[in-house]
Amino acid sequence: MRHLIDPMDLSVEEIDDLLKLANQVIAHPEQYSEVCHGKKLATLFFEPSTRTRLSFEAAMMELGGNVLGFSSADSSSATKGESVHDTVQVVGCYADIIAMRHPKEGAPLLASLKSPVPIINAGDGGHYHPTQTLTDLLTIQREKGKLGNLTIGFCGDLMFGRTVHSLIKALSRYDNIRYILISPPELRIPDYIRVEILEKKNIPYMEVESMEQVISELDILYMTRVQRERFFNEADYVRLKDTYILDTDKLKSAKSDLSILHPLPRVNEISTKVDDDPRACYFRQALNGKYVRMALIMTMLGLIPD
Ligand code: CP
């Protein structure tokens, strides 16, 4: 039995297979509508979510399976002091696979040690979000036609942005990727990514504070939200929350084939006027999340049709 906790739990070949399967689902959804008949997915979300939880649930429903779960810790027995170990051992009696989001880094890993069914990390604190990474990889592949030879700018909260950490880690195995890391000094990428991944693997990167200074160089601009829920004090959040706002003026100097990604939710960091620009990929990206989760569920349950 395999779990998906860290983006590196999947080899490059396995990622290629998942993306290929997701593309097949997009092309012929009707061929997959009964693949998970009789199977159940549990979504255990101890932290808020719109896209991840609902796309997992939609994915399982479109595969002919069923879903159960809770959308906040408040409505579960975690409020009575139940541990994640006990929770997954019990939910594993009711479901065939579990997607878990938790505010504590490492909670899905802990859960996987006792779980009788596969655990998928649906985001653990500021750590990792491997299914968002699969979503991002599918989006980059579909928008750019490749996963290498790209200059990618990550902008915003690079300190606590688990989607950024996961994607940089996963992309570190593809050729000729250059990173431009755009953040205020307080929200720079943590050392476990900068030193342990980028420097150790000799991956070219630069850290800058100004988006305007580098936007013309980018093939992909990956915007992120400054996350109020990760700050220890409100004053720091208020000071930093509007550091970057991508608008139509700033996009004038960007490449005509720039792809703008954002894991969403968005607050102020992308003007809604940008949504009509064909370079804005973030709503297509959210849709890709459902298809890649369909591919992941089938793969983890060993139910890929011939
Ligand atoms: N991208 C993402 O994880 O969104 P949600 O928090 O809405 O699931």
mmCIF file of C-alpha atoms and ligand atoms in Angstrom:
data_model
loop_
_atom_site.group_PDB
_atom_site.id
_atom_site.type_symbol
_atom_site.label_atom_id
_atom_site.label_comp_id
_atom_site.label_asym_id
_atom_site.label_seq_id
_atom_site.Cartn_x
_atom_site.Cartn_y
_atom_site.Cartn_z
ATOM 1 C CA MET A 1 0.000 0.000 0.000
ATOM 2 C CA ARG A 2 1.351 3.439 -0.932
ATOM 3 C CA HIS A 3 0.632 6.863 0.473
ATOM 4 C CA LEU A 4 1.252 10.271 -1.121
ATOM 5 C CA ILE A 5 2.712 12.589 1.501
ATOM 6 C CA ASP A 6 5.642 14.388 -0.147
ATOM 7 C CA PRO A 7 5.836 15.348 -3.858
ATOM 8 C CA MET A 8 9.029 13.265 -4.047
ATOM 9 C CA ASP A 9 7.037 10.118 -3.176
ATOM 10 C CA LEU A 10 6.322 9.996 -6.923
ATOM 11 C CA SER A 11 9.104 9.314 -9.426
ATOM 12 C CA VAL A 12 9.299 11.339 -12.636
ATOM 13 C CA GLU A 13 8.022 8.257 -14.520
ATOM 14 C CA GLU A 14 5.040 7.941 -12.161
ATOM 15 C CA ILE A 15 4.255 11.639 -12.595
ATOM 16 C CA ASP A 16 4.434 11.218 -16.379
ATOM 17 C CA ASP A 17 1.998 8.286 -16.140
ATOM 18 C CA LEU A 18 -0.410 10.295 -13.946
ATOM 19 C CA LEU A 19 -0.364 13.263 -16.306
ATOM 20 C CA LYS A 20 -0.893 10.952 -19.295
ATOM 21 C CA LEU A 21 -3.868 9.348 -17.535
ATOM 22 C CA ALA A 22 -5.298 12.771 -16.589
ATOM 23 C CA ASN A 23 -5.060 13.847 -20.240
ATOM 24 C CA GLN A 24 -6.862 10.649 -21.279
ATOM 25 C CA VAL A 25 -9.638 11.394 -18.772
ATOM 26 C CA ILE A 26 -9.947 14.925 -20.184
ATOM 27 C CA ALA A 27 -10.210 13.517 -23.715
ATOM 28 C CA HIS A 28 -12.638 10.646 -22.897
ATOM 29 C CA PRO A 29 -14.310 11.172 -19.501
ATOM 30 C CA GLU A 30 -17.090 8.681 -20.330
ATOM 31 C CA GLN A 31 -14.574 5.814 -20.338
ATOM 32 C CA TYR A 32 -13.840 6.378 -16.633
ATOM 33 C CA SER A 33 -17.345 6.927 -15.253
ATOM 34 C CA GLU A 34 -17.625 3.527 -13.509
ATOM 35 C CA VAL A 35 -13.991 2.767 -12.660
ATOM 36 C CA CYS A 36 -14.447 3.346 -8.911
ATOM 37 C CA HIS A 37 -17.938 1.886 -8.607
ATOM 38 C CA GLY A 38 -18.349 0.575 -5.027
ATOM 39 C CA LYS A 39 -15.306 2.475 -3.704
ATOM 40 C CA LYS A 40 -15.343 5.271 -1.141
ATOM 41 C CA LEU A 41 -13.104 8.286 -0.652
ATOM 42 C CA ALA A 42 -12.999 9.985 2.771
ATOM 43 C CA THR A 43 -12.038 13.653 2.892
ATOM 44 C CA LEU A 44 -10.728 14.539 6.357
ATOM 45 C CA PHE A 45 -10.184 18.296 6.281
ATOM 46 C CA PHE A 46 -9.011 19.789 9.584
ATOM 47 C CA GLU A 47 -8.397 23.112 7.796
ATOM 48 C CA PRO A 48 -10.594 25.078 5.330
ATOM 49 C CA SER A 49 -10.592 24.249 1.629
ATOM 50 C CA THR A 50 -12.719 24.849 -1.427
ATOM 51 C CA ARG A 51 -10.766 23.490 -4.404
ATOM 52 C CA THR A 52 -8.903 20.569 -2.925
ATOM 53 C CA ARG A 53 -11.774 18.994 -1.003
ATOM 54 C CA LEU A 54 -14.450 19.616 -3.617
ATOM 55 C CA SER A 55 -12.244 18.571 -6.541
ATOM 56 C CA PHE A 56 -11.366 15.342 -4.715
ATOM 57 C CA GLU A 57 -15.059 14.721 -4.125
ATOM 58 C CA ALA A 58 -16.015 15.603 -7.704
ATOM 59 C CA ALA A 59 -13.188 13.381 -8.958
ATOM 60 C CA MET A 60 -14.445 10.362 -6.999
ATOM 61 C CA MET A 61 -18.066 10.994 -8.052
ATOM 62 C CA GLU A 62 -17.071 11.259 -11.725
ATOM 63 C CA LEU A 63 -15.302 7.913 -11.345
ATOM 64 C CA GLY A 64 -18.558 6.347 -10.124
ATOM 65 C CA GLY A 65 -17.468 6.152 -6.471
ATOM 66 C CA ASN A 66 -18.835 7.676 -3.280
ATOM 67 C CA VAL A 67 -17.495 10.198 -0.781
ATOM 68 C CA LEU A 68 -17.776 10.790 2.947
ATOM 69 C CA GLY A 69 -15.967 13.031 5.378
ATOM 70 C CA PHE A 70 -15.913 16.297 7.240
ATOM 71 C CA SER A 71 -14.898 19.793 6.233
ATOM 72 C CA SER A 72 -13.671 21.165 9.560
ATOM 73 C CA ALA A 73 -12.080 19.865 12.718
ATOM 74 C CA ASP A 74 -14.978 21.427 14.658
ATOM 75 C CA SER A 75 -17.431 18.914 13.268
ATOM 76 C CA SER A 76 -15.222 15.886 14.005
ATOM 77 C CA SER A 77 -14.220 14.113 17.225
ATOM 78 C CA ALA A 78 -10.840 15.872 17.023
ATOM 79 C CA THR A 79 -12.569 18.500 19.196
ATOM 80 C CA LYS A 80 -12.910 15.791 21.870
ATOM 81 C CA GLY A 81 -9.171 15.085 21.701
ATOM 82 C CA GLU A 82 -9.062 12.166 19.241
ATOM 83 C CA SER A 83 -5.629 11.733 17.610
ATOM 84 C CA VAL A 84 -5.091 11.549 13.833
ATOM 85 C CA HIS A 85 -3.791 7.991 14.372
ATOM 86 C CA ASP A 86 -7.105 6.889 15.864
ATOM 87 C CA THR A 87 -9.141 8.912 13.361
ATOM 88 C CA VAL A 88 -7.586 7.223 10.315
ATOM 89 C CA GLN A 89 -7.769 3.762 11.846
ATOM 90 C CA VAL A 90 -11.502 4.264 12.284
ATOM 91 C CA VAL A 91 -12.152 6.017 8.954
ATOM 92 C CA GLY A 92 -10.124 3.250 7.266
ATOM 93 C CA CYS A 93 -12.966 0.906 8.343
ATOM 94 C CA TYR A 94 -15.418 2.985 6.308
ATOM 95 C CA ALA A 95 -13.445 4.176 3.249
ATOM 96 C CA ASP A 96 -10.969 2.767 0.712
ATOM 97 C CA ILE A 97 -8.773 5.868 0.466
ATOM 98 C CA ILE A 98 -8.365 9.055 2.534
ATOM 99 C CA ALA A 99 -7.441 12.609 1.537
ATOM 100 C CA MET A 100 -6.323 14.575 4.607
ATOM 101 C CA ARG A 101 -5.618 18.269 5.142
ATOM 102 C CA HIS A 102 -4.207 19.364 8.477
ATOM 103 C CA PRO A 103 -2.764 22.626 9.852
ATOM 104 C CA LYS A 104 0.107 20.727 11.522
ATOM 105 C CA GLU A 105 3.082 19.913 9.317
ATOM 106 C CA GLY A 106 3.669 16.168 9.254
ATOM 107 C CA ALA A 107 0.146 15.193 10.423
ATOM 108 C CA PRO A 108 -0.695 13.220 7.217
ATOM 109 C CA LEU A 109 2.668 11.424 7.506
ATOM 110 C CA LEU A 110 1.857 10.464 11.112
ATOM 111 C CA ALA A 111 -1.592 9.324 10.012
ATOM 112 C CA SER A 112 -0.096 7.157 7.261
ATOM 113 C CA LEU A 113 1.917 5.157 9.817
ATOM 114 C CA LYS A 114 -1.284 3.671 11.260
ATOM 115 C CA SER A 115 -3.706 3.869 8.364
ATOM 116 C CA PRO A 116 -5.165 0.665 6.906
ATOM 117 C CA VAL A 117 -5.891 2.507 3.621
ATOM 118 C CA PRO A 118 -3.844 4.889 1.387
ATOM 119 C CA ILE A 119 -3.468 8.451 2.711
ATOM 120 C CA ILE A 120 -3.142 11.428 0.376
ATOM 121 C CA ASN A 121 -1.708 14.599 1.869
ATOM 122 C CA ALA A 122 -4.111 17.359 0.822
ATOM 123 C CA GLY A 123 -1.915 20.049 2.418
ATOM 124 C CA ASP A 124 -0.090 20.036 5.769
ATOM 125 C CA GLY A 125 0.517 23.470 7.273
ATOM 126 C CA GLY A 126 3.181 25.437 5.402
ATOM 127 C CA HIS A 127 4.905 22.214 4.334
ATOM 128 C CA TYR A 128 3.682 20.310 1.246
ATOM 129 C CA HIS A 129 0.650 20.018 -1.024
ATOM 130 C CA PRO A 130 1.505 17.228 -3.488
ATOM 131 C CA THR A 131 -1.839 17.081 -5.287
ATOM 132 C CA GLN A 132 -1.639 20.828 -5.973
ATOM 133 C CA THR A 133 1.780 20.039 -7.433
ATOM 134 C CA LEU A 134 0.249 17.451 -9.764
ATOM 135 C CA THR A 135 -2.362 20.062 -10.706
ATOM 136 C CA ASP A 136 0.380 22.612 -11.424
ATOM 137 C CA LEU A 137 2.449 20.125 -13.454
ATOM 138 C CA LEU A 138 -0.554 19.146 -15.573
ATOM 139 C CA THR A 139 -1.308 22.839 -16.129
ATOM 140 C CA ILE A 140 2.279 23.675 -17.121
ATOM 141 C CA GLN A 141 2.395 20.684 -19.467
ATOM 142 C CA ARG A 142 -0.922 21.579 -21.095
ATOM 143 C CA GLU A 143 -0.151 25.309 -21.370
ATOM 144 C CA LYS A 144 3.515 25.059 -22.370
ATOM 145 C CA GLY A 145 3.711 21.604 -23.950
ATOM 146 C CA LYS A 146 6.731 20.758 -21.763
ATOM 147 C CA LEU A 147 7.994 20.548 -18.187
ATOM 148 C CA GLY A 148 11.573 21.711 -18.772
ATOM 149 C CA ASN A 149 13.446 24.638 -20.368
ATOM 150 C CA LEU A 150 11.452 27.250 -18.504
ATOM 151 C CA THR A 151 12.041 30.381 -16.415
ATOM 152 C CA ILE A 152 9.546 30.322 -13.574
ATOM 153 C CA GLY A 153 8.864 33.228 -11.228
ATOM 154 C CA PHE A 154 7.317 32.453 -7.842
ATOM 155 C CA CYS A 155 5.843 35.573 -6.269
ATOM 156 C CA GLY A 156 4.429 36.378 -2.836
ATOM 157 C CA ASP A 157 4.585 34.265 0.293
ATOM 158 C CA LEU A 158 7.436 31.892 -0.459
ATOM 159 C CA MET A 159 8.095 31.234 3.247
ATOM 160 C CA PHE A 160 4.800 29.546 4.131
ATOM 161 C CA GLY A 161 3.601 28.708 0.609
ATOM 162 C CA ARG A 162 3.360 24.914 0.635
ATOM 163 C CA THR A 163 2.360 24.846 -3.039
ATOM 164 C CA VAL A 164 5.606 26.652 -3.893
ATOM 165 C CA HIS A 165 7.770 24.295 -1.814
ATOM 166 C CA SER A 166 6.125 21.237 -3.345
ATOM 167 C CA LEU A 167 6.365 22.460 -6.937
ATOM 168 C CA ILE A 168 10.016 23.528 -6.672
ATOM 169 C CA LYS A 169 10.853 20.133 -5.193
ATOM 170 C CA ALA A 170 9.000 18.226 -7.917
ATOM 171 C CA LEU A 171 10.423 20.357 -10.757
ATOM 172 C CA SER A 172 13.979 19.969 -9.434
ATOM 173 C CA ARG A 173 14.107 16.707 -11.417
ATOM 174 C CA TYR A 174 13.342 18.320 -14.805
ATOM 175 C CA ASP A 175 15.949 19.853 -17.116
ATOM 176 C CA ASN A 176 16.949 23.470 -17.505
ATOM 177 C CA ILE A 177 14.565 25.225 -15.149
ATOM 178 C CA ARG A 178 15.557 28.597 -13.764
ATOM 179 C CA TYR A 179 13.779 30.125 -10.790
ATOM 180 C CA ILE A 180 13.206 33.762 -9.957
ATOM 181 C CA LEU A 181 11.970 34.012 -6.382
ATOM 182 C CA ILE A 182 10.067 37.260 -5.822
ATOM 183 C CA SER A 183 9.219 38.072 -2.201
ATOM 184 C CA PRO A 184 9.736 40.569 0.588
ATOM 185 C CA PRO A 185 12.720 39.621 2.825
ATOM 186 C CA GLU A 186 10.370 38.361 5.573
ATOM 187 C CA LEU A 187 8.730 35.839 3.212
ATOM 188 C CA ARG A 188 11.791 34.404 1.455
ATOM 189 C CA ILE A 189 11.912 30.723 0.560
ATOM 190 C CA PRO A 190 12.930 28.578 3.576
ATOM 191 C CA ASP A 191 16.375 26.979 3.760
ATOM 192 C CA TYR A 192 15.016 23.449 3.406
ATOM 193 C CA ILE A 193 14.122 24.387 -0.172
ATOM 194 C CA ARG A 194 16.826 26.978 -1.004
ATOM 195 C CA VAL A 195 19.781 25.075 0.427
ATOM 196 C CA GLU A 196 18.593 21.472 0.369
ATOM 197 C CA ILE A 197 17.038 21.517 -3.112
ATOM 198 C CA LEU A 198 18.220 24.489 -5.183
ATOM 199 C CA GLU A 199 21.820 24.808 -3.977
ATOM 200 C CA LYS A 200 22.442 21.097 -3.498
ATOM 201 C CA LYS A 201 21.273 20.367 -7.055
ATOM 202 C CA ASN A 202 22.982 23.442 -8.566
ATOM 203 C CA ILE A 203 19.673 24.746 -9.895
ATOM 204 C CA PRO A 204 19.951 28.371 -11.056
ATOM 205 C CA TYR A 205 17.875 30.814 -9.019
ATOM 206 C CA MET A 206 17.814 34.436 -7.968
ATOM 207 C CA GLU A 207 15.942 36.175 -5.166
ATOM 208 C CA VAL A 208 14.479 39.621 -5.852
ATOM 209 C CA GLU A 209 11.951 41.948 -4.229
ATOM 210 C CA SER A 210 10.552 43.614 -7.373
ATOM 211 C CA MET A 211 8.143 41.871 -9.733
ATOM 212 C CA GLU A 212 8.457 44.660 -12.308
ATOM 213 C CA GLN A 213 12.224 44.123 -12.528
ATOM 214 C CA VAL A 214 11.906 40.519 -13.754
ATOM 215 C CA ILE A 215 8.449 40.004 -15.266
ATOM 216 C CA SER A 216 9.714 40.296 -18.862
ATOM 217 C CA GLU A 217 12.017 37.277 -18.353
ATOM 218 C CA LEU A 218 9.332 34.841 -17.217
ATOM 219 C CA ASP A 219 7.686 31.935 -19.049
ATOM 220 C CA ILE A 220 5.527 31.204 -16.004
ATOM 221 C CA LEU A 221 4.495 33.526 -13.192
ATOM 222 C CA TYR A 222 3.254 31.573 -10.173
ATOM 223 C CA MET A 223 1.436 34.032 -7.910
ATOM 224 C CA THR A 224 0.615 33.205 -4.296
ATOM 225 C CA ARG A 225 -1.511 34.715 -1.562
ATOM 226 C CA VAL A 226 0.016 36.157 1.603
ATOM 227 C CA GLN A 227 -1.635 33.775 4.049
ATOM 228 C CA ARG A 228 -3.159 35.465 7.063
ATOM 229 C CA GLU A 229 -3.558 32.096 8.822
ATOM 230 C CA ARG A 230 0.223 31.453 8.872
ATOM 231 C CA PHE A 231 1.175 34.741 10.575
ATOM 232 C CA PHE A 232 1.823 35.024 14.290
ATOM 233 C CA ASN A 233 0.696 38.648 14.459
ATOM 234 C CA GLU A 234 -1.870 40.661 12.515
ATOM 235 C CA ALA A 235 0.379 43.742 12.137
ATOM 236 C CA ASP A 236 2.929 41.792 10.058
ATOM 237 C CA TYR A 237 0.161 40.379 7.873
ATOM 238 C CA VAL A 238 -1.350 43.821 7.271
ATOM 239 C CA ARG A 239 2.087 45.276 6.421
ATOM 240 C CA LEU A 240 2.881 42.549 3.868
ATOM 241 C CA LYS A 241 -0.488 41.482 2.423
ATOM 242 C CA ASP A 242 -0.540 43.857 -0.561
ATOM 243 C CA THR A 243 3.169 43.786 -1.403
ATOM 244 C CA TYR A 244 2.418 42.384 -4.869
ATOM 245 C CA ILE A 245 -0.605 43.101 -6.998
ATOM 246 C CA LEU A 246 -0.456 41.833 -10.574
ATOM 247 C CA ASP A 247 -2.464 44.119 -12.840
ATOM 248 C CA THR A 248 -2.862 44.758 -16.552
ATOM 249 C CA ASP A 249 -0.221 47.530 -16.480
ATOM 250 C CA LYS A 250 2.479 45.236 -15.106
ATOM 251 C CA LEU A 251 1.597 42.617 -17.711
ATOM 252 C CA LYS A 252 2.441 45.033 -20.556
ATOM 253 C CA SER A 253 6.129 44.164 -20.260
ATOM 254 C CA ALA A 254 5.527 40.391 -19.904
ATOM 255 C CA LYS A 255 5.988 37.832 -22.698
ATOM 256 C CA SER A 256 2.990 37.313 -24.961
ATOM 257 C CA ASP A 257 3.008 33.615 -24.062
ATOM 258 C CA LEU A 258 3.479 34.048 -20.311
ATOM 259 C CA SER A 259 1.376 31.607 -18.270
ATOM 260 C CA ILE A 260 -0.003 33.038 -15.026
ATOM 261 C CA LEU A 261 -0.693 30.362 -12.431
ATOM 262 C CA HIS A 262 -2.111 30.682 -8.926
ATOM 263 C CA PRO A 263 -3.175 27.786 -6.686
ATOM 264 C CA LEU A 264 -6.056 30.011 -5.424
ATOM 265 C CA PRO A 265 -7.766 31.261 -3.333
ATOM 266 C CA ARG A 266 -6.846 34.773 -4.458
ATOM 267 C CA VAL A 267 -7.298 37.838 -2.284
ATOM 268 C CA ASN A 268 -5.808 41.025 -3.832
ATOM 269 C CA GLU A 269 -2.646 39.735 -5.482
ATOM 270 C CA ILE A 270 -4.131 39.459 -8.984
ATOM 271 C CA SER A 271 -6.477 42.163 -10.218
ATOM 272 C CA THR A 272 -9.739 40.661 -11.490
ATOM 273 C CA LYS A 273 -9.107 42.594 -14.742
ATOM 274 C CA VAL A 274 -6.303 40.104 -15.450
ATOM 275 C CA ASP A 275 -8.848 37.256 -15.561
ATOM 276 C CA ASP A 276 -9.817 38.134 -19.143
ATOM 277 C CA ASP A 277 -6.210 37.991 -20.346
ATOM 278 C CA PRO A 278 -5.588 34.697 -22.200
ATOM 279 C CA ARG A 279 -2.357 34.376 -20.215
ATOM 280 C CA ALA A 280 -4.377 33.888 -17.007
ATOM 281 C CA CYS A 281 -4.440 30.110 -16.468
ATOM 282 C CA TYR A 282 -5.627 29.868 -12.855
ATOM 283 C CA PHE A 283 -9.215 28.819 -13.469
ATOM 284 C CA ARG A 284 -8.113 26.236 -16.052
ATOM 285 C CA GLN A 285 -5.581 25.142 -13.415
ATOM 286 C CA ALA A 286 -8.390 24.597 -10.853
ATOM 287 C CA LEU A 287 -10.240 22.409 -13.387
ATOM 288 C CA ASN A 288 -7.076 20.418 -14.104
ATOM 289 C CA GLY A 289 -6.989 19.665 -10.362
ATOM 290 C CA LYS A 290 -10.108 17.532 -10.667
ATOM 291 C CA TYR A 291 -8.748 15.513 -13.589
ATOM 292 C CA VAL A 292 -5.365 14.859 -12.052
ATOM 293 C CA ARG A 293 -7.039 13.778 -8.798
ATOM 294 C CA MET A 294 -9.166 11.340 -10.819
ATOM 295 C CA ALA A 295 -5.937 9.917 -12.247
ATOM 296 C CA LEU A 296 -4.389 9.744 -8.774
ATOM 297 C CA ILE A 297 -7.368 8.002 -7.150
ATOM 298 C CA MET A 298 -7.499 5.360 -9.916
ATOM 299 C CA THR A 299 -3.748 4.810 -9.678
ATOM 300 C CA MET A 300 -3.628 4.556 -5.887
ATOM 301 C CA LEU A 301 -6.561 2.129 -5.842
ATOM 302 C CA GLY A 302 -4.968 0.025 -8.625
ATOM 303 C CA LEU A 303 -8.009 0.550 -10.849
ATOM 304 C CA ILE A 304 -6.561 1.918 -14.099
ATOM 305 C CA PRO A 305 -8.616 0.525 -17.001
ATOM 306 C CA ASP A 306 -6.684 -1.345 -19.775
HETATM 307 N N1 CP B 1 -5.329 25.434 -3.925
HETATM 308 C C1 CP B 1 -5.930 25.032 -2.778
HETATM 309 O O1 CP B 1 -5.372 24.229 -2.023
HETATM 310 O O2 CP B 1 -7.145 25.596 -2.559
HETATM 311 P P1 CP B 1 -8.106 25.259 -1.334
HETATM 312 O O3 CP B 1 -7.400 25.757 -0.076
HETATM 313 O O4 CP B 1 -9.378 25.962 -1.598
HETATM 314 O O5 CP B 1 -8.245 23.766 -1.277
#
